Coordinates of C-alpha atoms in Angstrom, one line a residue:
M9 CA -39.3 -0.8 -2.1
M10 CA -36.2 -3.2 -1.3
G11 CA -35.3 -5.7 -3.5
Q12 CA -33.5 -8.7 -3.0
H13 CA -31.5 -10.7 -5.8
A14 CA -32.2 -13.9 -5.9
R15 CA -29.0 -15.6 -7.2
Q16 CA -28.7 -18.3 -10.8
N17 CA -27.0 -21.2 -9.9
E18 CA -27.3 -22.9 -13.0
L19 CA -24.0 -21.8 -15.1
W20 CA -21.6 -21.7 -11.8
S21 CA -22.6 -25.1 -11.2
E22 CA -22.3 -28.7 -13.2
P23 CA -22.4 -29.5 -16.2
V24 CA -21.7 -26.2 -17.2
N25 CA -19.6 -24.3 -14.5
L26 CA -18.0 -20.9 -15.4
A27 CA -16.4 -20.8 -11.8
R28 CA -13.9 -23.0 -13.0
R29 CA -12.6 -20.4 -15.0
I30 CA -11.6 -18.2 -12.6
P31 CA -8.1 -19.2 -10.2
A32 CA -8.6 -20.7 -7.0
D33 CA -5.8 -18.0 -6.0
H34 CA -8.0 -15.1 -7.8
P35 CA -8.2 -11.9 -5.5
L36 CA -11.5 -11.8 -5.6
R37 CA -12.0 -15.4 -4.1
K38 CA -10.7 -14.4 -1.2
L39 CA -12.2 -11.4 -1.5
R40 CA -15.8 -12.6 -1.2
E41 CA -15.2 -15.0 1.4
T42 CA -13.5 -12.5 3.8
V43 CA -15.9 -9.3 3.2
K44 CA -19.3 -9.2 5.0
L45 CA -22.0 -7.6 3.6
D46 CA -25.0 -8.8 5.1
F47 CA -25.7 -5.8 7.5
V48 CA -25.9 -3.4 4.3
R49 CA -29.8 -4.4 3.7
E50 CA -30.7 -4.2 7.2
E51 CA -28.5 -0.6 7.5
V52 CA -30.4 0.8 4.6
A53 CA -33.5 -0.8 5.2
G54 CA -35.3 2.6 5.9
C55 CA -34.1 4.2 2.6
Y56 CA -36.6 2.2 0.6
G57 CA -40.7 1.8 0.6
R58 CA -42.6 -1.0 0.3
K59 CA -44.6 -0.3 -2.9
G60 CA -43.4 0.7 -6.4
N61 CA -40.6 -0.3 -8.5
V62 CA -38.2 -3.1 -7.5
S63 CA -34.2 -2.1 -6.6
V64 CA -31.5 -3.6 -7.5
D65 CA -30.3 -5.9 -4.2
P66 CA -28.3 -3.2 -1.9
V67 CA -25.9 -6.1 -1.6
I68 CA -25.0 -5.8 -5.2
V69 CA -24.6 -1.7 -5.4
M70 CA -22.1 -2.3 -2.2
K71 CA -20.2 -4.8 -4.0
M72 CA -19.9 -2.6 -7.3
M73 CA -18.5 0.1 -5.3
L74 CA -16.3 -2.2 -3.9
L75 CA -15.1 -3.1 -7.4
L76 CA -14.9 0.4 -8.8
F77 CA -11.8 1.0 -6.7
W78 CA -10.3 -2.7 -6.3
D79 CA -9.5 -2.1 -9.8
N80 CA -9.6 1.3 -9.9
V81 CA -11.7 1.5 -12.9
R82 CA -12.2 5.0 -14.2
S83 CA -15.7 5.6 -14.0
E84 CA -18.8 4.0 -13.3
R85 CA -19.8 4.1 -16.6
E86 CA -17.0 2.1 -17.8
L87 CA -17.8 -0.5 -14.7
M88 CA -21.1 -1.4 -16.0
R89 CA -19.8 -1.5 -19.6
V90 CA -17.1 -4.1 -18.2
I91 CA -19.0 -6.5 -16.0
P92 CA -20.7 -8.5 -18.5
L93 CA -17.0 -9.1 -20.2
R94 CA -15.2 -10.2 -17.0
I95 CA -16.3 -13.7 -15.9
D96 CA -14.9 -12.9 -12.4
Y97 CA -16.9 -9.8 -12.0
L98 CA -20.0 -11.5 -12.9
W99 CA -19.3 -14.4 -10.2
F100 CA -18.5 -12.1 -7.7
L101 CA -21.4 -10.0 -8.1
G102 CA -23.7 -13.4 -8.2
Y103 CA -24.5 -12.5 -11.6
N104 CA -25.9 -14.5 -14.4
L105 CA -24.5 -14.2 -17.9
E106 CA -28.2 -13.2 -19.0
D107 CA -28.9 -10.8 -16.2
E108 CA -29.5 -7.7 -16.8
I109 CA -26.8 -5.0 -15.4
P110 CA -28.4 -2.0 -14.3
N111 CA -27.6 1.2 -15.2
H112 CA -24.8 3.7 -13.7
S113 CA -26.7 6.0 -12.1
V114 CA -28.1 3.1 -9.5
L115 CA -24.8 3.9 -8.0
S116 CA -25.1 7.3 -7.6
K117 CA -28.6 6.8 -6.5
A118 CA -27.8 4.5 -3.9
R119 CA -24.7 7.0 -2.1
R120 CA -27.3 9.9 -1.9
R121 CA -30.3 8.1 -0.6
W122 CA -28.3 5.8 1.5
G123 CA -25.8 8.5 3.3
G124 CA -22.3 8.2 4.6
E125 CA -23.0 5.9 8.3
V126 CA -23.4 2.5 5.9
F127 CA -20.0 3.3 4.5
A128 CA -18.6 3.9 7.6
R129 CA -20.0 0.8 9.0
L130 CA -18.3 -0.9 6.4
F131 CA -14.8 0.5 7.4
R132 CA -15.1 -0.2 11.2
Q133 CA -16.2 -3.8 10.3
S134 CA -12.8 -4.7 8.4
V135 CA -11.1 -2.8 11.6
Q136 CA -12.8 -5.4 13.6
Q137 CA -12.2 -7.8 11.3
C138 CA -8.4 -7.5 11.5
L139 CA -8.7 -6.8 15.3
E140 CA -10.0 -10.5 15.7
A141 CA -7.5 -11.7 13.5
G142 CA -4.8 -10.6 15.4
L143 CA -3.4 -7.5 12.8
I144 CA -3.8 -4.6 15.1
E145 CA -1.5 -5.0 18.0
G146 CA -2.4 -1.1 19.6
R147 CA 0.7 -0.1 21.2
K148 CA 1.6 2.7 18.6
L149 CA -0.1 4.7 16.2
H150 CA 0.8 6.7 13.4
A151 CA -0.8 9.7 11.8
D152 CA -0.5 11.4 8.7
S153 CA -2.3 13.0 5.7
S154 CA -2.4 13.4 1.7
L155 CA -4.0 15.3 -0.3
V156 CA -6.8 14.8 -3.0
R157 CA -7.3 16.1 -6.1
A158 CA -10.7 17.7 -6.2
D159 CA -13.1 16.8 -9.4
A160 CA -13.2 20.7 -10.1
S161 CA -10.8 22.7 -12.6
L162 CA -9.1 25.7 -12.1
N163 CA -11.6 27.6 -14.9
S164 CA -14.5 27.0 -11.9
V165 CA -12.8 29.2 -9.5
V166 CA -14.8 31.9 -8.6
A167 CA -14.1 35.6 -7.2
V168 CA -16.4 36.3 -4.1
T169 CA -17.9 39.3 -3.5
L170 CA -18.0 41.5 -0.1
A171 CA -21.7 40.0 0.3
K172 CA -20.4 36.4 -0.5
L173 CA -18.0 36.9 2.3
E174 CA -20.0 38.3 5.1
E175 CA -22.7 35.4 4.1
S176 CA -20.1 32.6 4.4
A177 CA -18.5 33.8 7.8
E178 CA -21.9 33.1 9.1
E179 CA -22.5 29.9 8.3
E180 CA -21.0 26.8 10.7
P181 CA -17.5 26.2 10.6
T182 CA -18.5 22.2 9.5
K183 CA -20.1 23.7 6.2
R184 CA -16.6 24.8 4.6
G185 CA -14.3 23.3 6.9
G186 CA -14.9 19.0 7.2
G187 CA -15.4 18.8 10.9
G188 CA -14.7 22.7 11.9
G189 CA -12.1 25.2 12.2
G190 CA -9.5 25.9 9.5
G191 CA -12.5 27.5 7.6
G192 CA -10.4 30.7 6.6
G193 CA -7.4 28.9 4.8
G194 CA -5.6 32.2 3.8
P195 CA -5.8 35.1 1.7
V196 CA -6.6 32.7 -1.6
N197 CA -9.7 30.9 0.2
R198 CA -11.3 34.1 1.5
R199 CA -11.4 35.7 -1.7
H200 CA -12.4 32.8 -3.7
R201 CA -14.4 30.1 -4.3
V202 CA -14.7 26.7 -6.3
G203 CA -17.7 26.9 -7.8
T204 CA -18.4 23.6 -9.2
D205 CA -17.0 22.1 -5.3
P206 CA -17.3 24.5 -3.0
D207 CA -16.3 22.4 -0.3
S208 CA -13.1 21.8 -1.3
A209 CA -10.3 24.5 -0.8
L210 CA -7.6 25.8 -3.2
V211 CA -4.1 24.5 -2.2
R212 CA -0.8 25.3 -3.4
Q213 CA 1.0 22.1 -4.6
T214 CA 5.0 22.2 -4.4
S215 CA 5.3 20.1 -7.7
S216 CA 3.7 22.5 -10.2
G217 CA 3.5 25.7 -8.0
K218 CA -0.2 26.1 -8.7
S219 CA -3.1 26.4 -6.4
H220 CA -5.6 23.6 -7.0
P221 CA -9.1 22.8 -5.6
S222 CA -8.0 20.0 -2.9
Y223 CA -9.2 17.4 0.1
K224 CA -7.2 16.4 2.4
T225 CA -7.2 12.7 3.9
H226 CA -6.2 12.1 7.3
R227 CA -5.4 8.7 8.2
A228 CA -4.1 6.8 11.9
L229 CA -2.2 3.2 11.3
D230 CA -1.4 0.9 13.7
D231 CA 2.4 0.0 13.8
Q232 CA 1.8 -3.9 13.6
V233 CA 1.2 -4.7 10.0
G234 CA -0.4 -1.4 8.6
V235 CA -4.2 -1.7 9.5
I236 CA -6.2 1.7 9.1
T237 CA -7.7 2.3 12.2
A238 CA -8.9 5.8 11.7
V239 CA -10.0 8.2 8.9
K240 CA -11.3 12.1 8.4
T241 CA -11.7 13.6 5.3
T242 CA -11.5 17.5 5.5
N243 CA -11.2 20.2 3.1
G244 CA -7.2 20.6 1.7
I245 CA -6.2 23.9 3.8
R246 CA -7.2 21.9 7.4
D247 CA -4.5 21.9 9.9
D248 CA -2.9 18.5 10.6
G249 CA -2.5 19.1 14.2
A250 CA -5.7 19.9 14.8
E251 CA -7.1 16.6 13.4
L252 CA -4.8 14.3 15.6
S253 CA -7.5 14.2 19.0
H254 CA -10.2 13.1 16.5
L255 CA -8.1 10.4 14.7
L256 CA -7.2 8.9 18.3
A257 CA -10.8 9.0 19.4
Q258 CA -12.1 7.7 16.4
H259 CA -8.8 4.6 16.7
Q260 CA -9.9 4.4 20.5
A261 CA -13.8 3.8 19.3
N262 CA -13.2 1.4 16.5
T263 CA -10.4 -0.9 18.6
A264 CA -11.2 -0.4 21.9
R265 CA -7.4 0.1 22.6
K266 CA -5.9 3.6 23.7
P267 CA -1.7 3.5 22.4
R268 CA 1.0 3.8 24.4
A269 CA 2.9 6.2 21.5
V270 CA 1.6 8.4 18.4
V271 CA 4.0 8.8 16.0
A272 CA 3.8 11.9 13.4
D273 CA 5.9 14.4 12.1
C274 CA 6.4 18.3 13.2
K275 CA 2.9 19.3 11.7
Y276 CA 1.2 17.4 15.2
G277 CA 3.4 18.4 17.1
T278 CA 1.7 21.1 18.5
S279 CA 1.9 22.5 22.2
A280 CA -2.2 21.5 22.6
N281 CA -1.0 18.1 20.9
F282 CA 1.9 17.7 23.4
I283 CA -0.3 18.5 26.3
A284 CA -3.4 16.7 25.2
L285 CA -1.1 13.3 24.7
A286 CA 0.9 13.6 28.4
S287 CA -2.5 14.3 30.3
Q288 CA -4.0 10.9 28.3
G289 CA -0.8 9.3 29.3
I290 CA 0.1 8.7 25.9
R291 CA 3.9 9.1 24.7
A292 CA 4.3 11.8 22.3
H293 CA 6.7 10.8 19.7
M294 CA 5.9 13.2 17.2
G295 CA 8.2 15.7 15.8
D296 CA 8.3 19.3 17.8
L297 CA 7.0 21.8 15.9
R298 CA 9.0 24.8 18.0
S299 CA 12.1 23.7 16.4
R300 CA 11.1 24.4 13.3
L301 CA 9.7 27.6 13.7
R302 CA 13.0 29.1 14.8
N303 CA 13.9 31.7 12.8
H304 CA 16.9 34.3 12.4
H305 CA 15.5 36.9 14.8
Q306 CA 16.0 34.1 17.7
K307 CA 19.7 33.4 16.5
D308 CA 21.6 33.7 19.8
I309 CA 19.2 34.7 21.9
Y310 CA 18.5 32.9 25.3
P311 CA 16.3 30.3 24.8
A312 CA 13.2 29.6 26.8
E313 CA 15.3 26.6 29.1
R314 CA 17.7 28.8 30.4
F315 CA 14.7 31.0 32.6
R316 CA 14.0 29.2 35.8
Y317 CA 10.4 28.7 37.2
D318 CA 9.3 29.0 40.5
E319 CA 6.2 27.1 41.0
K320 CA 5.7 28.7 44.8
G321 CA 6.3 32.5 43.2
D322 CA 4.6 31.5 39.8
T323 CA 7.6 33.6 38.5
Y324 CA 10.7 33.0 35.9
K325 CA 14.3 33.9 36.8
C326 CA 16.6 35.1 33.8
P327 CA 20.0 34.7 33.6
A328 CA 20.7 38.0 35.1
G329 CA 18.4 37.0 37.8
R330 CA 15.4 39.4 37.2
L331 CA 12.0 38.5 37.7
L332 CA 9.2 37.7 35.2
Y333 CA 5.6 37.8 36.3
R334 CA 2.5 36.7 35.0
H335 CA 1.4 39.5 32.8
H336 CA -2.1 38.1 30.8
F337 CA -3.7 34.9 29.7
N338 CA -3.8 34.6 25.6
G339 CA -7.1 33.2 25.1
H340 CA -6.8 32.7 21.0
R341 CA -2.9 30.6 22.0
G342 CA -3.7 29.3 25.5
Y343 CA -1.0 30.2 27.1
Y344 CA -0.2 33.0 30.1
D345 CA 2.4 35.6 28.9
Y346 CA 5.1 36.6 31.3
R347 CA 6.9 39.7 31.3
T348 CA 9.7 42.0 33.3
R349 CA 8.6 45.0 34.8
P350 CA 8.6 48.1 32.8
G351 CA 12.3 48.7 31.7
V352 CA 14.0 46.3 33.6
C353 CA 15.4 44.9 30.3
A354 CA 16.5 48.3 28.8
R355 CA 18.9 48.3 32.1
C356 CA 20.1 45.2 31.6
R357 CA 24.1 44.3 30.6
L358 CA 22.7 40.6 29.0
A359 CA 19.6 42.9 27.3
A360 CA 21.3 42.0 23.8
H361 CA 21.3 38.2 24.3
C362 CA 18.1 37.9 26.0
T363 CA 15.7 40.0 23.7
R364 CA 15.4 41.9 20.5
S365 CA 12.4 43.5 21.5
K366 CA 11.8 47.0 23.2
A367 CA 9.1 45.7 25.2
G368 CA 11.5 43.6 27.1
R369 CA 11.5 40.0 27.3
S370 CA 8.4 37.6 27.1
L371 CA 7.8 34.1 28.2
N372 CA 4.7 31.9 27.6
R373 CA 3.5 28.9 29.5
Y374 CA 0.4 26.6 29.2
P375 CA -1.6 25.6 31.7
G376 CA -0.6 21.8 32.3
H377 CA 3.3 23.1 31.4
H378 CA 5.1 20.2 33.2
L379 CA 3.3 17.8 31.2
L380 CA 4.2 20.0 27.6
E381 CA 7.9 19.4 29.0
R382 CA 7.3 16.1 29.7
A383 CA 6.7 15.3 26.1
R384 CA 8.8 17.4 24.1
R385 CA 11.5 15.6 26.1
Q386 CA 10.3 12.5 24.8
S387 CA 9.8 13.7 21.4
H388 CA 13.3 14.4 21.2
G389 CA 14.4 10.9 22.6
P390 CA 16.1 8.4 20.6
T391 CA 13.5 6.1 20.3
A392 CA 10.7 8.8 19.1
R393 CA 13.4 9.4 16.5
R394 CA 13.6 6.0 15.1
D395 CA 10.0 5.8 15.2
R396 CA 9.5 8.7 13.3
Q397 CA 12.4 7.4 10.8
R398 CA 9.7 4.1 10.7
R399 CA 7.1 6.2 9.9
Q400 CA 8.7 8.1 6.5
W401 CA 8.4 4.6 4.6
F402 CA 5.6 2.9 6.8
Q403 CA 2.9 6.0 6.4
E404 CA 4.1 6.8 2.2
R405 CA 3.8 2.9 1.6
N406 CA 0.0 2.8 2.9
F407 CA -0.6 6.1 0.4
A408 CA 1.3 5.0 -2.4
E409 CA -0.5 1.6 -2.7
A410 CA -3.7 3.6 -2.1
T411 CA -2.8 5.9 -5.2
T412 CA -1.3 3.3 -7.6
Q413 CA -4.0 0.7 -7.3
H414 CA -7.1 2.6 -6.3
G415 CA -7.4 5.9 -7.6
F416 CA -6.4 7.6 -4.1
K417 CA -5.1 11.1 -5.7
R418 CA -8.4 12.0 -7.5
A419 CA -11.7 12.5 -6.2
R420 CA -14.3 10.9 -8.1
W421 CA -17.4 13.2 -6.9
R422 CA -17.9 16.7 -5.6
G423 CA -18.9 17.5 -2.2
L424 CA -17.1 17.0 1.1
P425 CA -19.6 14.0 2.3
K426 CA -19.0 11.7 -1.2
Q427 CA -15.4 12.2 -0.7
T428 CA -15.4 10.8 2.9
I429 CA -17.6 7.7 1.3
Q430 CA -14.4 7.4 -1.3
D431 CA -12.0 7.5 1.4
Q432 CA -13.7 4.7 3.7
L433 CA -14.2 2.6 0.5
I434 CA -10.3 2.7 -0.1
A435 CA -9.4 2.4 3.4
T436 CA -11.8 -0.8 3.7
L437 CA -10.3 -2.3 0.6
Q438 CA -6.7 -1.7 2.0
N439 CA -7.7 -3.2 5.5
L440 CA -9.5 -6.5 3.5
K441 CA -6.1 -6.8 1.3
I442 CA -3.8 -6.9 4.7
L443 CA -6.2 -9.6 5.7
L444 CA -6.5 -11.4 2.9
R445 CA -2.2 -11.5 2.9
K446 CA -1.9 -12.4 6.4
G447 CA -4.1 -14.8 6.8
R448 CA -6.5 -15.6 10.1
L449 CA -4.3 -17.7 11.4
G450 CA -1.1 -16.3 10.6
Y451 CA 2.3 -15.2 12.4
F452 CA 0.6 -12.1 13.7
A453 CA -2.5 -13.7 15.0
L454 CA -0.7 -16.3 16.9
F455 CA 1.3 -13.9 18.6
G456 CA -1.2 -12.0 19.4
F457 CA -3.5 -15.0 21.3
L458 CA 0.2 -15.9 22.7
Q459 CA 0.3 -12.1 24.2
Q460 CA -3.2 -12.8 25.7
W461 CA -2.3 -15.9 27.4
L462 CA 0.8 -14.5 29.0
R463 CA -1.3 -11.3 30.3
Q464 CA -3.8 -14.1 31.8
L465 CA -1.1 -15.9 33.3
I466 CA 0.7 -13.0 35.2
A467 CA -2.5 -11.6 36.2
S468 CA -4.1 -15.1 37.7
P469 CA -1.6 -18.2 37.5
T470 CA -4.0 -20.6 39.1
N471 CA -7.3 -19.5 37.1
C472 CA -5.2 -19.4 33.6
P473 CA -6.6 -21.8 31.3
P474 CA -4.5 -23.5 28.7
F475 CA -3.2 -22.1 26.1
R476 CA -4.8 -24.7 23.7
S477 CA -8.1 -23.1 25.2
V478 CA -7.3 -19.6 24.3
L479 CA -6.0 -20.2 20.9
F480 CA -9.3 -21.6 20.0
A481 CA -11.9 -20.0 22.1

């Protein structure tokens, strides 16, 4: 049966008012005024029966989980030990000095009983609050990811037998990939599995040179003040570029705004992402992965730009004047392969500068290739380069704050669903801290209202309301 805490006010009011000992500018005062948790009871009501022992108020349980990451408390046991010693914690939770602090197992039981939707809703609410305060402008979206060390040691890594390999191959990708795809992860993850946390994957980190069980957190940030608008958690071997579409869809669902440009490094600059962004009218200010993949075999070889495409004949013409015809469709990579007739390149005087393959020169062309070329030109432009320079410190600052202040780099719990909860709680707190710093009617909010009013003025000068009515609506 779900309980609802009856707040005790004797020690927080006259003649004994311990709340006076909490400074007026204490962060938890502002957090309590800002965070809205009334929806929690409604969201989790179906998880409780109507008879039996009365539970701890779900709102208080959620507040405890926020405190766990707010001050990066080492563990849930430590949090329960510290709460009676901290007046600010007691005041934030609504506890009296004589109230009994629940056992630490209340938090783990609540996570298991509630599921992940209540935490996802809390994150979406933080995005909505920042949106209402004018802290999300929506023109540019920054995407990046960071590894999180799983709560598992290398001693728990076990070799997988052939039977287990066949069994895991038949499993759905979401059970090992956190969203599909990337479940293989190279020879190491095909031969080994983390026994204590199978949802994680072994990832080699350059700092130590060893592979460790890890997860990966993907984030999308709005360019204005760094509000996190989308979060996705996967295992550590998940390809970054494969998650861009999920981040973009989540951003649009949470903010009801489509960005004009997406900024990311070359890991996101795949042909599929370039085409997808261009088809939606979004500028691709991402690094070009193709420019990083060129190797010594392509040195002194004519680039694809030297070949002219004839749309009418669906052929390419090489520098020697020979034609390349459509050969076959590569379903795995999603492009058409163009080649010359057999033996043509072997007799060409420019063959040494064109190809080192005995089969002759080949070119790839994607459906919607004109969109790909346009997006690649955008990615090499000066504006895109400036945005990527800004992204280097913009995203790193966001992940650094999460690491140093909220324990982002180490998983507290095991399993992909629980790691997703951790990432959403940390992202929620970072958004709320931005909201506390900037204020509801700060400069950015005023700028947002001004933009809204100017759009209405341009669209309909005669019917546009006064700016004062838009500001205080």
